[in-house]
Structures are given as structure tokens and as C-alpha cells.
PDB file of C-alpha atoms in Angstrom:
ATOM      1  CA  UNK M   1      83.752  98.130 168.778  1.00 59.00           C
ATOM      2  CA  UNK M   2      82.061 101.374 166.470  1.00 53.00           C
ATOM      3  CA  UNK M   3      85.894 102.310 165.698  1.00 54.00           C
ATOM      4  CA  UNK M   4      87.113  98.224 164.959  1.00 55.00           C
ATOM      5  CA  UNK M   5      83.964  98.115 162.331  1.00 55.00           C
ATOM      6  CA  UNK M   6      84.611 101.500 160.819  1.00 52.00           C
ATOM      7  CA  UNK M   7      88.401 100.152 160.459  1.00 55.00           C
ATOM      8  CA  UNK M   8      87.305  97.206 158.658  1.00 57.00           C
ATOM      9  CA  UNK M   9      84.795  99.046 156.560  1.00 58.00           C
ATOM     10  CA  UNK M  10      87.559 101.254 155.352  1.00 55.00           C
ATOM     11  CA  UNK M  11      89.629  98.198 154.493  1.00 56.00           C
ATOM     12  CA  UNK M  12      86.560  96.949 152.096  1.00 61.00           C
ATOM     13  CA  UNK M  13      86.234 100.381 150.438  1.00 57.00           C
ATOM     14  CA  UNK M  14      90.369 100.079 150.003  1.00 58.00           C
ATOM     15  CA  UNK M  15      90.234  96.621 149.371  1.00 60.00           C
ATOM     16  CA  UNK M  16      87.267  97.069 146.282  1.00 59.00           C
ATOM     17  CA  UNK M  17      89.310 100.529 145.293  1.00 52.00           C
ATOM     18  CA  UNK M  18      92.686  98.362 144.422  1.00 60.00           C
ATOM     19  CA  UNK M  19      90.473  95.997 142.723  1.00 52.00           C
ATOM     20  CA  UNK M  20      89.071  98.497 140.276  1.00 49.00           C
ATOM     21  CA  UNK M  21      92.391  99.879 139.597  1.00 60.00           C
ATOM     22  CA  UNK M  22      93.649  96.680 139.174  1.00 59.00           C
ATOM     23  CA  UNK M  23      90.936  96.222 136.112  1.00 54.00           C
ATOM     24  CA  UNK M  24      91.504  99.688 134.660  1.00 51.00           C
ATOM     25  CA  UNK M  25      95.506  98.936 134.697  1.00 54.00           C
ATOM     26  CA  UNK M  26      94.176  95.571 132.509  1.00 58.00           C
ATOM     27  CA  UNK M  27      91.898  97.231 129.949  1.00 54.00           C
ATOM     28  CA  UNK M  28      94.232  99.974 129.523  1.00 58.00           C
ATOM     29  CA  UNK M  29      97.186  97.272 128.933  1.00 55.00           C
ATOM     30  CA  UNK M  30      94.642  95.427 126.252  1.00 54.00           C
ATOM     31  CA  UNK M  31      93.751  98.939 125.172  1.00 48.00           C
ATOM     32  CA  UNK M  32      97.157 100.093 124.302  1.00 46.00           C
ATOM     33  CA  UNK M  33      98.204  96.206 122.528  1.00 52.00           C
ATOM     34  CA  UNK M  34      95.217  96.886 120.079  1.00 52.00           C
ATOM     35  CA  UNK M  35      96.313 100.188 119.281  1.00 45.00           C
ATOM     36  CA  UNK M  36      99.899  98.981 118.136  1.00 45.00           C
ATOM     37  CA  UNK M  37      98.333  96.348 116.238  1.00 51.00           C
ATOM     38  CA  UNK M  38      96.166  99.400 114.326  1.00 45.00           C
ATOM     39  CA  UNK M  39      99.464 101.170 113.943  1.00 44.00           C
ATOM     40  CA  UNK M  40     101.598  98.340 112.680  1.00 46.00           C
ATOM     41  CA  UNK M  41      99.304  97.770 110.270  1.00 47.00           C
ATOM     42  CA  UNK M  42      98.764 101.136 109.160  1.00 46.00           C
ATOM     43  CA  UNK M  43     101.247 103.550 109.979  1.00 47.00           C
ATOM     44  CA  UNK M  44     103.545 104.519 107.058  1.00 52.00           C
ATOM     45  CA  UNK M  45     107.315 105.705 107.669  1.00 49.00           C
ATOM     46  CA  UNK M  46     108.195 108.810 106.040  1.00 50.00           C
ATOM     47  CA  UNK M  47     111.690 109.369 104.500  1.00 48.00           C
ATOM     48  CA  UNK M  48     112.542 105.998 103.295  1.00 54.00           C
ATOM     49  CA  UNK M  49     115.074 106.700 101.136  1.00 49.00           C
ATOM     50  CA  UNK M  50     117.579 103.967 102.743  1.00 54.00           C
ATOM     51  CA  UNK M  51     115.368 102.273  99.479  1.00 54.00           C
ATOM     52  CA  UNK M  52     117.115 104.652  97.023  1.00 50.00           C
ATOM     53  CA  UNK M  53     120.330 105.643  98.805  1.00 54.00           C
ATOM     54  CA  UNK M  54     121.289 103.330 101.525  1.00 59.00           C
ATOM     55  CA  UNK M  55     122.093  99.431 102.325  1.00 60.00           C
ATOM     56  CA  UNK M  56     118.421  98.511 100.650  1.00 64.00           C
ATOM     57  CA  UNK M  57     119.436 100.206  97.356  1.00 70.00           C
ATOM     58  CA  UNK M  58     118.752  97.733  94.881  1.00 74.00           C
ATOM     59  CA  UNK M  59     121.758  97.125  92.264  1.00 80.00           C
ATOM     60  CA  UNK M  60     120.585  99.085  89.166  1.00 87.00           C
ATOM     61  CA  UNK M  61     121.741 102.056  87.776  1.00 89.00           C
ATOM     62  CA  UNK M  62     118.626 103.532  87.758  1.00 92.00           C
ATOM     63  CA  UNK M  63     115.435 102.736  89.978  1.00 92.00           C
ATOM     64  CA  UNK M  64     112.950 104.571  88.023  1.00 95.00           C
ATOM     65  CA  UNK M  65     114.536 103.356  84.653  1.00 96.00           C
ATOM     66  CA  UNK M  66     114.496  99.828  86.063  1.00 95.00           C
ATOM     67  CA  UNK M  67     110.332 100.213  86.882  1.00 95.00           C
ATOM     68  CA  UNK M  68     109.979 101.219  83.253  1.00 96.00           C
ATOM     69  CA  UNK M  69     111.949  98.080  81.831  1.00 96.00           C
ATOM     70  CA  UNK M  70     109.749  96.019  84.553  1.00 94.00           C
ATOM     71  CA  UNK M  71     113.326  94.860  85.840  1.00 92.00           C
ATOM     72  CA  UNK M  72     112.213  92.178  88.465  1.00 90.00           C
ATOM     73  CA  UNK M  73     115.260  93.155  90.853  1.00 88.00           C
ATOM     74  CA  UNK M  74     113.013  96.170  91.861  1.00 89.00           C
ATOM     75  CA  UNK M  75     109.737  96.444  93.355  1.00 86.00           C
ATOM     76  CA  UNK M  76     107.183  98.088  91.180  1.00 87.00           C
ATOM     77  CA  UNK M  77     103.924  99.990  91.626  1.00 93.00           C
ATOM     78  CA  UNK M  78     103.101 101.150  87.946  1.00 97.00           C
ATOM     79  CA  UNK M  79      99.862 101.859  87.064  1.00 97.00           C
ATOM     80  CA  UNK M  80     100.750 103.081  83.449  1.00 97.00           C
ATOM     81  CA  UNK M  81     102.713 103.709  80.520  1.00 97.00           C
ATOM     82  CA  UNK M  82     103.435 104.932  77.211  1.00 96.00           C
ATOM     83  CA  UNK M  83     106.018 106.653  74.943  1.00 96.00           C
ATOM     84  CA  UNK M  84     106.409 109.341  76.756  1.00 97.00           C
ATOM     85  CA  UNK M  85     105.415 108.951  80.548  1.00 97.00           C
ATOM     86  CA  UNK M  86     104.999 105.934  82.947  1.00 98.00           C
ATOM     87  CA  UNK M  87     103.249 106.512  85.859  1.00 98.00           C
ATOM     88  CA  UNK M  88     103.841 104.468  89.746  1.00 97.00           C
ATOM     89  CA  UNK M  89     102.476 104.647  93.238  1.00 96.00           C
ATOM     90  CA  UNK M  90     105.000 106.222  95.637  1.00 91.00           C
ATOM     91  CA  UNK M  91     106.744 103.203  97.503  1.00 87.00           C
ATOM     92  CA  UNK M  92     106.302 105.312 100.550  1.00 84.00           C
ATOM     93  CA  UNK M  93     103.176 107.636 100.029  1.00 87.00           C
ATOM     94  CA  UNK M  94     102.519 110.669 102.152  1.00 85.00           C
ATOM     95  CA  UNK M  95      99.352 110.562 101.226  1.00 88.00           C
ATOM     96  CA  UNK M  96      96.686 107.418  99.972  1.00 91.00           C
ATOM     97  CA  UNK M  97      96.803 107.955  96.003  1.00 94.00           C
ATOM     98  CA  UNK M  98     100.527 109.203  96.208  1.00 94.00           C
ATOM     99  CA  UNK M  99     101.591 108.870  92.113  1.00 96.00           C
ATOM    100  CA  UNK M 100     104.955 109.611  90.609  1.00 97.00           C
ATOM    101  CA  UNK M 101     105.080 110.897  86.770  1.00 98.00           C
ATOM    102  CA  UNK M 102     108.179 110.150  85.255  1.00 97.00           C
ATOM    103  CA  UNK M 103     109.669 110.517  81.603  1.00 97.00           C
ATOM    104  CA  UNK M 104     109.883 107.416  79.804  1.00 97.00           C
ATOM    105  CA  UNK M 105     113.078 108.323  78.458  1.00 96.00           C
ATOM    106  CA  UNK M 106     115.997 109.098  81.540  1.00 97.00           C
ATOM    107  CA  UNK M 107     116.434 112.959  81.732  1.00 96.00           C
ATOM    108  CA  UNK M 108     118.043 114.351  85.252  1.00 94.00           C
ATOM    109  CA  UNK M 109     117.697 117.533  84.258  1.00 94.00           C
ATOM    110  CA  UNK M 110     114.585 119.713  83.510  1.00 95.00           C
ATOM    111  CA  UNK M 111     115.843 122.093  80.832  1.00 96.00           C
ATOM    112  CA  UNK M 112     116.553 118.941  78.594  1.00 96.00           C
ATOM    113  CA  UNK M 113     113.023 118.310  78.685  1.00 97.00           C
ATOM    114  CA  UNK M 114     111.202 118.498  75.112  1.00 97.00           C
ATOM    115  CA  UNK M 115     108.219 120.449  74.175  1.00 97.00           C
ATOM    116  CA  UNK M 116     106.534 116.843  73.843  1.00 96.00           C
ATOM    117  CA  UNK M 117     107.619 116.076  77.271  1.00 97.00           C
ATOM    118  CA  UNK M 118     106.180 119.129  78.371  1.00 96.00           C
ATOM    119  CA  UNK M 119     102.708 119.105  77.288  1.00 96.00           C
ATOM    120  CA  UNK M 120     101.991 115.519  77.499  1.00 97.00           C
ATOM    121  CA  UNK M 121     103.157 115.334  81.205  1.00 97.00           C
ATOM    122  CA  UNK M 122     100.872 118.482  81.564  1.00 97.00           C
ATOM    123  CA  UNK M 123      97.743 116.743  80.517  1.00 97.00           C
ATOM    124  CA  UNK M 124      99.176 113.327  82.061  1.00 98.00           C
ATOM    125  CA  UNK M 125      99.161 115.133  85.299  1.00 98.00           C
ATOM    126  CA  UNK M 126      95.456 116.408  84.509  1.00 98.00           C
ATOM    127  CA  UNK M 127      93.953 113.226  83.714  1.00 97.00           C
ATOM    128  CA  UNK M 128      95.824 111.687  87.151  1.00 98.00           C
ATOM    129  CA  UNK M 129      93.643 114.727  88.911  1.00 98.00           C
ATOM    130  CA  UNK M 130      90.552 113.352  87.355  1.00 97.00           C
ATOM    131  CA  UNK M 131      91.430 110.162  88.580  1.00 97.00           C
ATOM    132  CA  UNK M 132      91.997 110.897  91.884  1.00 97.00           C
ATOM    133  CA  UNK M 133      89.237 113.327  92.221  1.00 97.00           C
ATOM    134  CA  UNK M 134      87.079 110.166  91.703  1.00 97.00           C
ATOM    135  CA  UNK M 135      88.166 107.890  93.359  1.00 96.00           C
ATOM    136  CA  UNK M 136      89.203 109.642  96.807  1.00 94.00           C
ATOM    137  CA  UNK M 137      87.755 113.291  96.341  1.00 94.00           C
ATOM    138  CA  UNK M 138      90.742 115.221  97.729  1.00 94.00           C
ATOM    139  CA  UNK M 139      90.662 118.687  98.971  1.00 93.00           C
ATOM    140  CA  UNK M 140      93.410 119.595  96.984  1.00 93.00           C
ATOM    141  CA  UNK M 141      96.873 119.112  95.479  1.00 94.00           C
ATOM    142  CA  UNK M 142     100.677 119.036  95.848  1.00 93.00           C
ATOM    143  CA  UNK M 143     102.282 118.585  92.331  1.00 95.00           C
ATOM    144  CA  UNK M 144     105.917 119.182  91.863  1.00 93.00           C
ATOM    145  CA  UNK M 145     109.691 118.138  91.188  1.00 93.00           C
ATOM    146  CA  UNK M 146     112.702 117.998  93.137  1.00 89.00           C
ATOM    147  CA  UNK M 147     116.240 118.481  90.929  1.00 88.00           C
ATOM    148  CA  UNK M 148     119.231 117.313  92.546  1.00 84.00           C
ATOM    149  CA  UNK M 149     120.458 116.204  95.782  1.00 82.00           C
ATOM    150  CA  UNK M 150     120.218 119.317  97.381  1.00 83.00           C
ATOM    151  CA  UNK M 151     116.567 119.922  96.304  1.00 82.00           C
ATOM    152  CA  UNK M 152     115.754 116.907  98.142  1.00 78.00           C
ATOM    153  CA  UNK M 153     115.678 114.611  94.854  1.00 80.00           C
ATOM    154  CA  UNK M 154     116.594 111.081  95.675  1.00 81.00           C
ATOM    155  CA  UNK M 155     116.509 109.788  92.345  1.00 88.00           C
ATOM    156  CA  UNK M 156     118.381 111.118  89.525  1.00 91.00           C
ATOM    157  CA  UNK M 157     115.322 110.566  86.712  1.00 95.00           C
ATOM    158  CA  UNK M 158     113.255 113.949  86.416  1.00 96.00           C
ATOM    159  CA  UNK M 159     109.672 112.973  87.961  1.00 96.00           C
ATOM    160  CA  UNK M 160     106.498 114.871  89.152  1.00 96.00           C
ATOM    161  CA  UNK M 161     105.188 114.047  92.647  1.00 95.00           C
ATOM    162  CA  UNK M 162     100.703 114.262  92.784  1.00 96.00           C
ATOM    163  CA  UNK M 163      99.820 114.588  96.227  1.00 93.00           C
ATOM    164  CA  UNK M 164      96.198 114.264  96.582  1.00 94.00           C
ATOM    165  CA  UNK M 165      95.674 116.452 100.078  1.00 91.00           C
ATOM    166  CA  UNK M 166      92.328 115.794 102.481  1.00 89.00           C
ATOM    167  CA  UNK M 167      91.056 118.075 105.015  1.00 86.00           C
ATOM    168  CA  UNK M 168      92.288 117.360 109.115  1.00 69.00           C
ATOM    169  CA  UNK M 169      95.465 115.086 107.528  1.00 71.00           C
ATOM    170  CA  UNK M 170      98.195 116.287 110.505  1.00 60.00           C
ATOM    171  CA  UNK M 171      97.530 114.265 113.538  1.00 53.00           C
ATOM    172  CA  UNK M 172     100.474 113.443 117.143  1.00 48.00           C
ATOM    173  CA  UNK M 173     101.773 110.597 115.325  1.00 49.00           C
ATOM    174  CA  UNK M 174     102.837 112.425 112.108  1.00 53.00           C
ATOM    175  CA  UNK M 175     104.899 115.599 114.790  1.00 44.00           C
ATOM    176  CA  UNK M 176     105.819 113.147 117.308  1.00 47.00           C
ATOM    177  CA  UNK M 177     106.843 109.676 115.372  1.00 49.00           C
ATOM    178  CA  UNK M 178     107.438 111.314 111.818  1.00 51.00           C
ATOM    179  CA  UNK M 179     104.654 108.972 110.677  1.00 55.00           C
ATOM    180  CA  UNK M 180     101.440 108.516 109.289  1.00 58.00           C
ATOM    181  CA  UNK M 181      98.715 106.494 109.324  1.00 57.00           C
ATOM    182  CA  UNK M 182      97.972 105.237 105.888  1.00 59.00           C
ATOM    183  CA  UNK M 183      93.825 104.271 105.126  1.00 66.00           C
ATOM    184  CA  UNK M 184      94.738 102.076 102.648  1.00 79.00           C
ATOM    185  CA  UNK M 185      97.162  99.540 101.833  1.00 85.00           C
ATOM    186  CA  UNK M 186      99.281 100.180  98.159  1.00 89.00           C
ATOM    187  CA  UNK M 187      98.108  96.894  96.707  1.00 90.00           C
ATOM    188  CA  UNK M 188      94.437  97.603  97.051  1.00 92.00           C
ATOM    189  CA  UNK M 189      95.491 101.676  95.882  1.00 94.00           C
ATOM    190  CA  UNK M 190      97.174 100.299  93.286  1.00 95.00           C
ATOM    191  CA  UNK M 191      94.084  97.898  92.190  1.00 95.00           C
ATOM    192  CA  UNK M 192      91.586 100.957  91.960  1.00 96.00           C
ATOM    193  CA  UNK M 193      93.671 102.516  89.843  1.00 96.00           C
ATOM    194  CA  UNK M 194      94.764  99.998  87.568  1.00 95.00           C
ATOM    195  CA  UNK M 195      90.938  99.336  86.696  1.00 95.00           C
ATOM    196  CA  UNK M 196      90.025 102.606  86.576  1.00 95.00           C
ATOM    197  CA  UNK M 197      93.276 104.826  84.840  1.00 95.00           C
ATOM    198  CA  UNK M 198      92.714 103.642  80.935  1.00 94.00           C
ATOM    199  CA  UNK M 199      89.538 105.738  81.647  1.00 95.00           C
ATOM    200  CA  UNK M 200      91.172 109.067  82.128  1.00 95.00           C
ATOM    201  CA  UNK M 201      94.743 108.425  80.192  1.00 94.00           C
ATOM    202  CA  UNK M 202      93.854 107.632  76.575  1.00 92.00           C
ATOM    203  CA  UNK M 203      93.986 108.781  73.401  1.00 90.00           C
ATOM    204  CA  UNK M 204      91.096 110.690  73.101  1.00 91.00           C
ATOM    205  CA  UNK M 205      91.833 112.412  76.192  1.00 92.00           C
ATOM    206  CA  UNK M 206      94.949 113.608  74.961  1.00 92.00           C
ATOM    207  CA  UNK M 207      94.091 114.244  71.439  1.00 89.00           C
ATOM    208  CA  UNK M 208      91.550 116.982  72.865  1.00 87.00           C
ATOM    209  CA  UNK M 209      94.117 118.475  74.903  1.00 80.00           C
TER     210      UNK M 209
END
């Protein structure tokens, strides 16, 4: 009789075990469905340059040319532009604030670049650093070129990279998924700066260069 009620009260202590993993198993399930929602509507691909070099390269001769002549067969994220320099979001930013400085004119090579060119994508670069600085407050700064294909340069229209750069950026899903998660969508990026950039880039600014 003791050993048929002990029996029975380890059955309840089973039976009440199965049904708590039963409801963990469920909240984790529900846990892990919210999480890909997050990601899919954040997380950024890196390397997307099937855009500028594979099946989704749109038919122009030049991408970067096209965004300057506001050709409507390519998407655009410019933010500014004048005789010498436009400026555009990154299609696929590494980091939020991701800008590209390109010459107005199509060079592919750096030593055709003018004096001109020079300097005023110098202080173009500066004011984009004030810009930044204000509206995210980055920790610091990647700011460079790539020349030719085996540089890494996708497109064949010289053009600066500004990488704004923020403290604790490398997380698992950048090493394991060659992702990252991306704290702001492009069209609201692209907003800020578009109401913000005639602050920093004009003429004064570059007259007291």
C-alpha cells in the first residue's frame, strides 16, 4: 500500500515535470519566432554586390554615374550634390550613417584626380564628419577608396567610403551569419540627413576651408 502511493506520487511529480517542459519547449518556440521577426527586419547582408556585378545589375553603364543623372532605372540614396561631389547612403551600409563621396565627373582612376577634386572632397569629407558626429556621435571613423577589382572596388567611379564606427559593434551574428543588425532603416537615415546636410555642406563652409 506505502510502496503503490509512493508509485503514484512519483507519477504526479513526472506527470507535472513533462508538463513544465512541455511550456518551456512553447515559450522557447514563441521566443525564437520573435527573434527572426527582429532579425528580418533588421539584419543587413554584407557583400551585396550581386547589385553591381551579378544578375541584379541594373542596365547602365555606370551605377554611380546613373545616381548623379537621377536615372530612375537605379535606386538612389543621395543626400547631396554639386559641381564637384555628390554624396549617397551605401545601398548596403556596414554601419547606420554609411555615405559614399563620389566625383561628379566619372574618373576610375585616382591619379586623374584634379587639385579641385582633391581639396573639395577633403573638406566634403569633413563637413560629412560634422554631420555624423551630430547626429549619431560615433566613436570614430573608416574613410577610404578601393581602385580596381582587385582592391575590392565594385564600381569603376573613384568614391570615398565614411564609416562612422561605435563602440561594442561586432556581435555572433556578424562572425557566424556575415551579417549585421542595422538600428535604423536607410529611409529614415536618409531623412536625417537630408534635413540636416545643407547645414554642414555650403558655401560658407567651404569658402573658409
Amino acid at each position: 500500500m506505502v510502496q503503490k502511493k509512493l508509485n503514484q506520487k512519483i507519477l504526479r511529480k513526472q506527470k507535472n515535470l513533462h508538463l513544465v517542459q512541455i511550456f518551456l519547449y512553447i515559450h522557447e518556440i514563441f521566443f525564437f519566432i520573435e527573434v527572426i521577426e527582429i532579425f528580418e527586419k533588421w539584419l543587413q547582408a554584407l557583400g551585396k554586390l550581386e547589385y553591381v556585378t551579378g544578375r541584379d545589375k541594373p542596365e547602365v553603364d555606370c551605377i554611380l554615374c546613373a545616381i548623379r543623372d537621377d536615372d530612375k532605372r537605379v535606386k538612389s540614396l543621395k543626400v547631396y550634390q554639386d559641381t564637384l561631389n555628390f554624396v549617397v547612403l551605401n545601398l548596403y551600409p556596414y554601419n547606420v550613417g554609411h555615405m559614399m563621396v563620389c566625383t561628379t565627373r566619372h574618373v576610375a582612376n585616382y591619379i586623374d584626380l584634379t587639385k579641385e577634386d582633391l581639396i573639395h572632397t577633403s573638406r566634403t569629407i569633413q563637413g560629412l564628419q560634422l554631420l555624423l558626429d551630430d547626429l549619431y556621435s560615433p566613436r570614430g571613423y573608416n574613410i577610404g577608396i578601393n581602385q580596381g577589382n582587385y582592391a575590392g572596388a565594385s564600381i569603376n567611379h573613384i568614391h570615398w567610403h565614411v564609416v562612422p564606427r561605435f563602440p561594442s559593434e561586432l556581435g555572433y551574428i556578424d562572425i557566424t551569419a556575415e551579417t549585421r543588425v542595422v538600428v535604423e532603416g536607410l529611409d529614415s537615415v536618409k531623412k536625417k540627413i537630408e534635413e540636416k546636410i545643407d547645414d554642414f555642406l555650403n558655401k560658407e563652409f567651404f569658402e573658409n576651408f
